[in-house]
Amino acid sequence: VALCELAVNADEPIDGLDGLGGGLAWISIVCLAVMAGVTGRVHETVLLATMGGALVAFLYFNRHPARLFLGDAGSMMLGFFIATFATEAVGRKAVVGVFLLPIALAGIPLLDVLLAIWRRSTRNVMSGWLGQGKVKVFGADKDHIHHRCLEAGMTQRRTARFLHIAAVLVTVLAFLPLVFDQRVLGITVVGLLVLAFNGVRQFARIEMVQSGSFIHMAVKRPEASRRLRLVLFFSDTVVIALAA
C-alpha cells in the first residue's frame, strides 16, 4: 500500500516539462518488463510491454512542443499501474525490495518530492517567525529539479534527456540486487551513495542555504533555550563527521 501511494503521488509533481513524467514512467515500465521476463513471468511481461508501447505512442505527441499531456489523472494512473506490477515483481525478494524498489521506480521523482517538503517546511517555519504569510507545504513553487535545470541554461528537451539518463542509472543500480540476488548489493549501495552525494550537491543548494538560515534564526531567537543550543551543537558534530 505504501509503495502504491508513493508511486501514485511521486509522478505528479515531476510532470512539469514536456516528455519528462511520461519518459520517467516509461523507464520504470521497461525495467519492470525486463525483470518480469528474466524471472519467467510471461503474462506480466506482455502487459508491461503493451503499456510501454502505448507510452511510446503518447511520448511522440508529448515531446516538446507537446500536443498531449498526462495531467493529474494520467500521472496517477501510471503510478498506480507501476506500483501494482512492482509489488508482484519483487516476489520473494521483498526484504531487499522494500528499500530498493521505491528508489528504482521513483528515484528522481522521490528526490524531487523530498526536496520540496524540506524546502517548503523550512520556509513555512521561517515565514511564521518573521510574521509573514504562511508557506503551504503542499503548495506549488518553481524550485523543482527541472526548474533548476532550466535556470542553469538547459533547454526543455535537454533537461528531460538529462533527467531520463539519471533515472536510468538509478533504476539499473537499484534493480541489480533484485535480478542477481544480493551478491551485487555492494555495487548498488556504493553507486547510489555516489549518485545521492552528487544529486544533493547539485540540486539541494537552495535547501542547504535555507536550512543554514533556519538554524541561525533558531539560535539567535530570544526564546532559544540552552537545550536547543546543545542539540544543535551535537547535530552539527554528527553532520561534520558524516561529511568527512
Coordinates of N, CA, C and O in Angstrom, one line a residue, residues 12-16 112-124 135-148 150-151 206-207 210:
E12 N 3.4 12.8 -10.1 CA 2.6 14.0 -10.4 C 3.4 15.3 -10.3 O 3.4 16.1 -11.3
P13 N 4.2 15.6 -9.3 CA 4.9 16.9 -9.3 C 6.0 17.0 -10.3 O 6.4 18.1 -10.7
I14 N 6.6 15.8 -10.7 CA 7.7 15.9 -11.6 C 7.3 16.1 -13.0 O 8.1 16.4 -13.9
D15 N 6.0 16.0 -13.3 CA 5.5 16.1 -14.7 C 5.3 17.6 -15.0 O 4.2 18.1 -15.2
G16 N 6.4 18.3 -15.0 CA 6.3 19.8 -15.2 C 6.9 20.2 -16.5 O 6.9 21.4 -16.9
D112 N 12.8 14.7 -5.9 CA 12.1 16.0 -6.0 C 11.1 16.2 -5.0 O 11.0 17.3 -4.4
V113 N 10.3 15.2 -4.6 CA 9.3 15.3 -3.6 C 10.0 15.6 -2.2 O 9.5 16.5 -1.4
L114 N 11.0 14.9 -1.9 CA 11.7 15.1 -0.6 C 12.3 16.5 -0.5 O 12.2 17.2 0.6
L115 N 12.9 17.0 -1.6 CA 13.4 18.4 -1.6 C 12.3 19.4 -1.4 O 12.5 20.4 -0.7
A116 N 11.2 19.1 -2.1 CA 10.0 20.1 -2.0 C 9.5 20.2 -0.5 O 9.2 21.3 0.0
I117 N 9.4 19.0 0.1 CA 8.9 19.0 1.5 C 9.9 19.7 2.4 O 9.5 20.5 3.3
W118 N 11.2 19.4 2.2 CA 12.2 20.0 3.0 C 12.2 21.6 2.8 O 12.2 22.3 3.8
R119 N 12.1 22.0 1.6 CA 12.2 23.4 1.2 C 11.0 24.2 1.8 O 11.1 25.2 2.4
R120 N 9.8 23.6 1.5 CA 8.6 24.4 1.9 C 8.4 24.3 3.4 O 7.9 25.3 4.0
S121 N 8.8 23.3 4.1 CA 8.6 23.2 5.5 C 9.5 24.2 6.2 O 9.1 24.9 7.1
T122 N 10.8 24.4 5.7 CA 11.7 25.4 6.3 C 11.1 26.8 6.0 O 11.2 27.6 6.9
R123 N 10.7 27.0 4.8 CA 10.1 28.3 4.5 C 8.9 28.6 5.4 O 8.7 29.8 5.8
N124 N 8.1 27.6 5.6 CA 6.9 27.8 6.4 C 7.2 28.3 7.8 O 6.6 29.2 8.4
V135 N 3.7 29.6 4.2 CA 4.0 28.9 3.0 C 3.4 27.5 3.1 O 3.7 26.7 4.0
K136 N 2.6 27.2 2.1 CA 2.0 25.9 2.1 C 3.0 24.8 1.7 O 3.7 24.9 0.7
V137 N 3.0 23.7 2.5 CA 3.9 22.6 2.3 C 3.5 21.9 1.0 O 4.4 21.4 0.2
F138 N 2.2 21.8 0.7 CA 1.8 21.1 -0.5 C 1.4 22.1 -1.6 O 0.6 21.8 -2.5
G139 N 1.8 23.3 -1.5 CA 1.6 24.3 -2.5 C 2.6 24.2 -3.6 O 3.6 23.5 -3.5
A140 N 2.4 25.0 -4.7 CA 3.2 24.9 -5.8 C 4.4 26.0 -5.7 O 4.2 27.0 -5.1
D141 N 5.5 25.7 -6.3 CA 6.6 26.6 -6.4 C 7.4 26.3 -7.7 O 7.0 25.4 -8.4
K142 N 8.4 27.1 -8.0 CA 9.2 26.9 -9.2 C 10.6 26.6 -8.8 O 11.6 27.1 -9.5
D143 N 10.8 25.8 -7.8 CA 12.1 25.3 -7.4 C 12.3 23.8 -7.5 O 13.2 23.2 -6.9
H144 N 11.5 23.2 -8.4 CA 11.7 21.8 -8.6 C 13.0 21.5 -9.4 O 13.6 22.5 -9.9
I145 N 13.4 20.3 -9.5 CA 14.6 19.9 -10.1 C 14.7 20.4 -11.6 O 15.7 21.0 -12.0
H146 N 13.6 20.2 -12.3 CA 13.6 20.6 -13.7 C 13.6 22.1 -13.9 O 14.2 22.6 -14.8
H147 N 13.0 22.8 -12.9 CA 13.1 24.3 -12.9 C 14.6 24.8 -12.8 O 15.0 25.7 -13.4
R148 N 15.3 24.1 -11.9 CA 16.7 24.5 -11.7 C 17.6 24.2 -12.9 O 18.5 24.9 -13.2
L150 N 16.5 24.3 -15.9 CA 16.2 25.4 -16.9 C 16.9 26.7 -16.5 O 17.4 27.4 -17.4
E151 N 16.9 27.0 -15.2 CA 17.6 28.2 -14.8 C 19.1 28.1 -15.1 O 19.8 29.1 -15.2
I206 N 19.6 25.2 -2.6 CA 18.6 26.1 -2.0 C 18.2 25.6 -0.6 O 18.1 26.4 0.3
E207 N 17.9 24.3 -0.5 CA 17.5 23.8 0.8 C 18.7 23.9 1.8 O 18.4 24.1 3.0
Q210 N 18.8 27.6 2.9 CA 17.6 27.8 3.8 C 17.7 27.2 5.2 O 17.3 27.7 6.2

